Amino acid sequence: MILKLCIVLIALLASSYATRKLPENFMLGAASAAYQIEGAWNEDGRGPCIWDSYTEEKGLDNGYVAADSYHKWQDDVRNAKLLGLNFYRFSISWSRILPNGTINFINQKGVDYYTNLIKALKAEGIEPIITLYYWDLPQYLQLLGGFLNSRLVEYFEDYVRLCFELYGEYVKYWLTINEPFTICYDGYGSGGNAPGLQQIGDGVYQCAHTVLKMHARAYRVYDEEFRDRFNGQVGLVINSEWREPKSNSSLDLEAQERALQFSVGMYANPVFVGNWPQVMIDRIGNRSAQEGFTRSRLPPFTEDEIAYINGTHDFFALNTYGHYMVEYQDDEPISYPSYDFDRSVKTYNNLIPSGFMLRKKLNYLQERYNPKAILITENGYRTDDILNDADRIKVLKDFLGNILDAVEEDNINVIGYSVWSLIDNFEWGSYKAKFGLIRVDFDDVDRKRTWKDSGYWYQNLTSTRILDD
Ligand SMILES: *[C@@H]1O[C@H](CO)[C@@H](O)[C@H](O)[C@H]1NC(C)=O
Ligand SMILES: *[C@@H]1O[C@H](CO)[C@@H](O)[C@H](O)[C@H]1NC(C)=O
Ligand SMILES: *[C@@H]1O[C@H](CO)[C@@H](O)[C@H](O)[C@H]1NC(C)=O
Ligand SMILES: *[C@@H]1O[C@H](CO)[C@@H](O)[C@H](O)[C@H]1NC(C)=O
Ligand SMILES: *[C@@H]1O[C@H](CO)[C@@H](O)[C@H](O)[C@H]1NC(C)=O
């Protein structure tokens, strides 16, 4: 009897040791993006966007049907409800409500689509968290130069003001622009994303200059015209993988810091500290001069712009997946202009996801930028097309455990976590990479949804709020 009691006690102790509870107000959600799930690319008045033309041009898979969420949004809401999500993060397709991106014509059917989605989520007690720009620039605005045309700031202002007017009363969290680093580096540098330009010496920086002014404009418009009425919060979604130094030598640590400044700092410094990171100003200015330019390829901000962009944050929105190892290398000799040479760090991808690296990154962000709060807007794990996705569960648990460590032991105010993704979707060129908690059958005209093990696991987590090992 006593032995039995002891065993029970030990079992109880062991289980309470191995399980942890998420803080009561910690929000759990899942994410998606318009181009990746909606389909209906030319229905009900939607205008073309750069991903329609880029995929066509490159002969890639496209988002013409995707997960068909334009028609199946009620399934998405039902699944979000069954999963027990506190919030659902989705994006508005700019060209669905403004077909050319310009305010002279508002597409009422597009407006209604998002009104219905938002109201249905609210009716189920799910907070809509809305991304205003998730990579799908209206094609008409691309013809005007896209992110290389700083007039985009004004077109964006008109669009976001409309969104705030239409949906502001329902929305507590607005995300202005998703992953500026990817937009500018892949869209205007490497050419690996729409619009596919390869202008790695100049385009990357001119794009960044425009993105930062767009974000700040959206933030200021909300602040000045809507905050009193709706009392929501606004943030920029920054992606930057952690950079882990190969050694603790001062050179490798310098390389680590430089690599971080050239990625997260490029976008976080202007918003949280003011102006570009000094190391970017120095290095790009210096190389530009040696390359024969009369001015830096990094467009300077005026004093007014620095002040206007500085402070445009209510929280730090973070997309986070893996990390890179970095190593010092001597500067590249002067040749053609390139972001990669400006940064000049040896870096290689470490594909093994690590929650501990995320914890380091959270500490870095807190120390450098001192945000009021951090919202993890994306984190996830890629698998093949399987339903028994134990690997995904293991990785997400590791990330969440380390986020809890950051909250409890490092006193970092992480307020929520969003899995990428609610459902399998169009992963920018192909349907191969599967990130969903819920499978979508892309061979089925009905785009049938089937829950994966990770979906059941997440459902359990949202209801018990207990994270076990
Ligand atoms: C949209 O742009 C096209 C040209 O690309 C033009 O023909 C059309 O009139 C524009 N529509 C609106 C509403 O501005
Ligand atoms: C560098 O130093 C940190 C802190 O002392 C330590 O945790 C880490 O293992 C060291 N890294 C290497 C590669 O030696
Ligand atoms: C940015 O704003 C902060 C907080 O108001 C201020 O301390 C800092 O000096 C500003 N940065 C610049 C470059 O003006
Ligand atoms: C600029 O480049 C020169 C020559 O490589 C170097 O001596 C100098 O320290 C650099 N200055 C800065 C600010 O990086
Ligand atoms: C649900 O979560 C609890 C607490 O972590 C765990 O003991 C239980 O096994 C989970 N059930 C399923 C079906 O995963």
XYZ file of N, CA, C and O in Angstrom, residues 38-120:
332
model
N -6.155 31.719 -50.810
C -7.477 32.145 -51.309
C -7.855 31.566 -52.665
O -9.008 31.175 -52.882
N -6.927 31.537 -53.609
C -7.307 31.197 -54.980
C -8.228 32.278 -55.531
O -8.059 33.451 -55.204
N -9.201 31.869 -56.393
C -10.163 32.832 -56.971
C -9.436 34.080 -57.470
O -9.843 35.206 -57.210
N -8.356 33.847 -58.196
C -7.452 34.940 -58.564
C -8.096 35.961 -59.513
O -7.705 37.113 -59.523
N -9.073 35.485 -60.303
C -9.688 36.446 -61.222
C -11.206 36.502 -61.045
O -11.932 36.844 -61.957
N -11.647 36.145 -59.837
C -13.098 36.140 -59.586
C -13.550 37.389 -58.858
O -12.812 37.969 -58.075
N -14.803 37.736 -59.065
C -15.468 38.803 -58.311
C -14.665 40.097 -58.288
O -14.642 40.805 -57.281
N -13.976 40.354 -59.387
C -13.337 41.664 -59.529
C -11.943 41.810 -58.951
O -11.398 42.915 -58.925
N -11.332 40.693 -58.499
C -9.962 40.834 -57.998
C -9.026 41.215 -59.132
O -9.076 40.655 -60.222
N -8.133 42.165 -58.857
C -7.138 42.569 -59.849
C -5.924 41.662 -59.780
O -5.680 41.008 -58.763
N -5.127 41.592 -60.850
C -3.927 40.756 -60.846
C -2.856 41.303 -59.898
O -2.772 42.516 -59.679
N -2.048 40.386 -59.356
C -0.954 40.807 -58.474
C 0.355 40.225 -58.996
O 0.364 39.410 -59.923
N 1.458 40.645 -58.372
C 2.775 40.267 -58.898
C 3.034 38.768 -58.820
O 3.826 38.246 -59.594
N 2.360 38.053 -57.922
C 2.587 36.610 -57.868
C 1.862 35.876 -58.988
O 2.294 34.801 -59.409
N 0.784 36.472 -59.501
C 0.143 35.889 -60.686
C 1.107 35.951 -61.862
O 1.319 34.966 -62.576
N 1.719 37.114 -62.049
C 2.562 37.271 -63.237
C 3.923 36.595 -63.059
O 4.451 36.019 -64.013
N 4.463 36.639 -61.854
C 5.776 36.015 -61.615
C 5.717 34.505 -61.848
O 6.593 33.927 -62.510
N 4.691 33.843 -61.305
C 4.595 32.384 -61.457
C 4.359 32.021 -62.922
O 4.901 31.039 -63.425
N 3.584 32.847 -63.594
C 3.323 32.637 -65.024
C 4.615 32.746 -65.829
O 4.960 31.866 -66.614
N 5.323 33.824 -65.557
C 6.575 34.101 -66.262
C 7.610 32.988 -66.052
O 8.325 32.591 -66.971
N 7.694 32.496 -64.806
C 8.720 31.500 -64.476
C 8.231 30.070 -64.701
O 8.977 29.122 -64.446
N 6.982 29.910 -65.086
C 6.443 28.573 -65.269
C 6.335 27.785 -63.974
O 6.495 26.559 -63.960
N 6.066 28.476 -62.895
C 5.930 27.819 -61.595
C 4.472 27.471 -61.310
O 3.566 27.988 -61.967
N 4.271 26.603 -60.304
C 2.911 26.447 -59.767
C 2.428 27.824 -59.336
O 3.230 28.696 -59.017
N 1.111 27.974 -59.291
C 0.594 29.302 -58.932
C -0.512 29.217 -57.876
O -0.864 28.124 -57.426
N -1.012 30.371 -57.510
C -2.050 30.439 -56.479
C -3.436 30.677 -57.068
O -4.300 31.226 -56.385
N -3.640 30.275 -58.317
C -4.934 30.559 -58.956
C -6.098 29.917 -58.196
O -7.181 30.483 -58.131
N -5.861 28.716 -57.657
C -6.905 28.058 -56.850
C -6.430 27.920 -55.394
O -7.194 28.137 -54.456
N -5.166 27.579 -55.231
C -4.563 27.381 -53.894
C -5.455 26.492 -53.041
O -5.911 25.438 -53.511
N -5.727 26.889 -51.802
C -6.586 26.058 -50.941
C -8.062 26.443 -51.102
O -8.915 25.971 -50.353
N -8.309 27.325 -52.046
C -9.675 27.770 -52.368
C -10.381 28.408 -51.171
O -11.601 28.318 -51.035
N -9.635 29.079 -50.346
C -10.243 29.679 -49.149
C -11.174 30.845 -49.482
O -11.968 31.251 -48.635
N -11.102 31.347 -50.709
C -12.076 32.386 -51.076
C -13.486 31.811 -51.011
O -14.428 32.484 -50.621
N -13.601 30.519 -51.382
C -14.912 29.881 -51.298
C -15.095 29.074 -50.019
O -16.208 28.848 -49.590
N -13.990 28.623 -49.449
C -14.088 27.702 -48.308
C -13.708 28.360 -46.984
O -13.291 27.685 -46.032
N -13.872 29.681 -46.916
C -13.462 30.392 -45.695
C -14.253 29.925 -44.471
O -13.735 29.948 -43.353
N -15.465 29.462 -44.686
C -16.239 28.991 -43.526
C -15.616 27.720 -42.929
O -15.649 27.533 -41.716
N -15.046 26.877 -43.787
C -14.302 25.709 -43.289
C -13.103 26.161 -42.448
O -12.799 25.573 -41.409
N -12.421 27.192 -42.932
C -11.248 27.683 -42.194
C -11.666 28.201 -40.814
O -10.995 27.932 -39.818
N -12.760 28.929 -40.773
C -13.238 29.463 -39.483
C -13.645 28.306 -38.570
O -13.307 28.299 -37.376
N -14.336 27.320 -39.138
C -14.762 26.174 -38.326
C -13.536 25.441 -37.761
O -13.491 25.089 -36.584
N -12.536 25.235 -38.588
C -11.316 24.570 -38.114
C -10.583 25.407 -37.066
O -10.079 24.863 -36.085
N -10.549 26.699 -37.279
C -9.906 27.582 -36.285
C -10.635 27.465 -34.947
O -10.005 27.421 -33.881
N -11.939 27.405 -35.025
C -12.762 27.262 -33.814
C -12.489 25.914 -33.131
O -12.269 25.844 -31.921
N -12.502 24.843 -33.935
C -12.264 23.504 -33.365
C -10.863 23.397 -32.759
O -10.660 22.725 -31.756
N -9.912 24.072 -33.386
C -8.547 24.054 -32.847
C -8.450 24.824 -31.535
O -7.476 24.694 -30.807
N -9.453 25.647 -31.274
C -9.442 26.424 -30.029
C -8.534 27.643 -30.096
O -8.009 28.107 -29.081
N -8.331 28.181 -31.317
C -7.408 29.303 -31.472
C -7.918 30.555 -30.765
O -9.101 30.863 -30.821
N -6.996 31.281 -30.134
C -7.324 32.603 -29.599
C -7.343 33.635 -30.720
O -8.054 34.626 -30.638
N -6.503 33.397 -31.739
C -6.510 34.325 -32.875
C -6.205 33.589 -34.170
O -5.617 32.499 -34.167
N -6.638 34.197 -35.254
C -6.290 33.714 -36.588
C -5.644 34.876 -37.322
O -6.241 35.939 -37.472
N -4.420 34.666 -37.761
C -3.710 35.692 -38.503
C -3.856 35.410 -39.995
O -3.458 34.350 -40.468
N -4.451 36.351 -40.721
C -4.567 36.199 -42.176
C -4.224 37.537 -42.815
O -4.062 38.537 -42.115
N -4.110 37.545 -44.140
C -3.792 38.822 -44.788
C -4.892 39.219 -45.762
O -5.656 38.384 -46.233
N -4.950 40.510 -46.004
C -5.886 41.051 -46.997
C -5.151 41.175 -48.326
O -4.019 41.673 -48.372
N -5.784 40.692 -49.373
C -5.237 40.860 -50.714
C -5.600 42.266 -51.196
O -6.771 42.591 -51.390
N -4.564 43.075 -51.350
C -4.727 44.484 -51.744
C -5.555 44.573 -53.038
O -6.511 45.340 -53.131
N -5.211 43.716 -54.018
C -5.893 43.838 -55.317
C -7.281 43.187 -55.319
O -7.986 43.249 -56.321
N -7.653 42.551 -54.204
C -9.031 42.066 -54.141
C -9.976 43.208 -53.747
O -11.127 43.231 -54.160
N -9.472 44.135 -52.944
C -10.369 45.251 -52.601
C -10.094 46.515 -53.419
O -10.994 47.295 -53.655
N -8.854 46.660 -53.902
C -8.534 47.743 -54.844
C -7.840 47.088 -56.036
O -6.626 46.861 -56.003
N -8.571 46.749 -57.094
C -8.020 45.914 -58.169
C -6.722 46.442 -58.786
O -5.849 45.643 -59.139
N -6.563 47.747 -58.893
C -5.298 48.281 -59.394
C -4.410 48.757 -58.248
O -3.351 49.323 -58.491
N -4.871 48.576 -57.043
C -4.117 49.094 -55.904
C -4.425 50.552 -55.608
O -3.976 51.084 -54.599
N -5.164 51.187 -56.499
C -5.448 52.628 -56.369
C -6.859 52.829 -55.822
O -7.761 52.036 -56.091
N -7.044 53.934 -55.100
C -8.269 54.139 -54.321
C -9.465 54.576 -55.189
O -10.591 54.664 -54.695
N -9.224 54.796 -56.489
C -10.310 55.306 -57.342
C -11.398 54.278 -57.608
O -12.490 54.626 -58.038
N -11.110 52.988 -57.351
C -12.162 51.986 -57.534
C -12.093 50.949 -56.427
O -11.103 50.237 -56.279
N -13.169 50.871 -55.637
C -13.230 49.912 -54.528
C -14.122 48.749 -54.952
O -15.253 48.946 -55.395
N -13.585 47.541 -54.834
C -14.320 46.348 -55.253
C -15.148 45.807 -54.082
O -14.632 45.158 -53.176
N -16.456 46.070 -54.141
C -17.323 45.766 -53.001
C -17.328 44.279 -52.633
O -17.363 43.925 -51.462
N -17.244 43.402 -53.644
C -17.249 41.964 -53.329
C -16.007 41.559 -52.545
O -16.068 40.704 -51.664
N -14.902 42.175 -52.860
C -13.670 41.919 -52.111
C -13.811 42.418 -50.675
O -13.429 41.734 -49.721
N -14.364 43.614 -50.534
C -14.592 44.183 -49.193
C -15.463 43.235 -48.377
O -15.167 42.939 -47.211
N -16.536 42.738 -48.997
C -17.491 41.875 -48.292
C -16.836 40.570 -47.847
O -17.152 40.044 -46.775
N -15.954 40.041 -48.685
C -15.293 38.777 -48.334
C -14.619 38.889 -46.966
O -14.791 38.038 -46.090
N -13.856 39.960 -46.787
C -13.135 40.102 -45.511
C -14.077 40.479 -44.367
O -13.859 40.058 -43.225
N -15.124 41.240 -44.673
C -16.107 41.565 -43.619
C -16.721 40.275 -43.083
O -16.837 40.078 -41.867
N -17.100 39.397 -43.988
C -17.721 38.129 -43.571
C -16.756 37.285 -42.742
O -17.133 36.729 -41.707
N -15.529 37.197 -43.232
C -14.522 36.396 -42.520
C -14.293 36.955 -41.114
O -14.304 36.217 -40.119
N -14.115 38.251 -41.036
C -13.817 38.889 -39.738
C -14.991 38.707 -38.769
O -14.798 38.350 -37.603
N -16.208 38.917 -39.273
C -17.370 38.805 -38.385
C -17.566 37.368 -37.911
O -17.940 37.136 -36.761
N -17.304 36.417 -38.796
C -17.464 35.007 -38.406
C -16.431 34.630 -37.342
O -16.742 33.906 -36.389
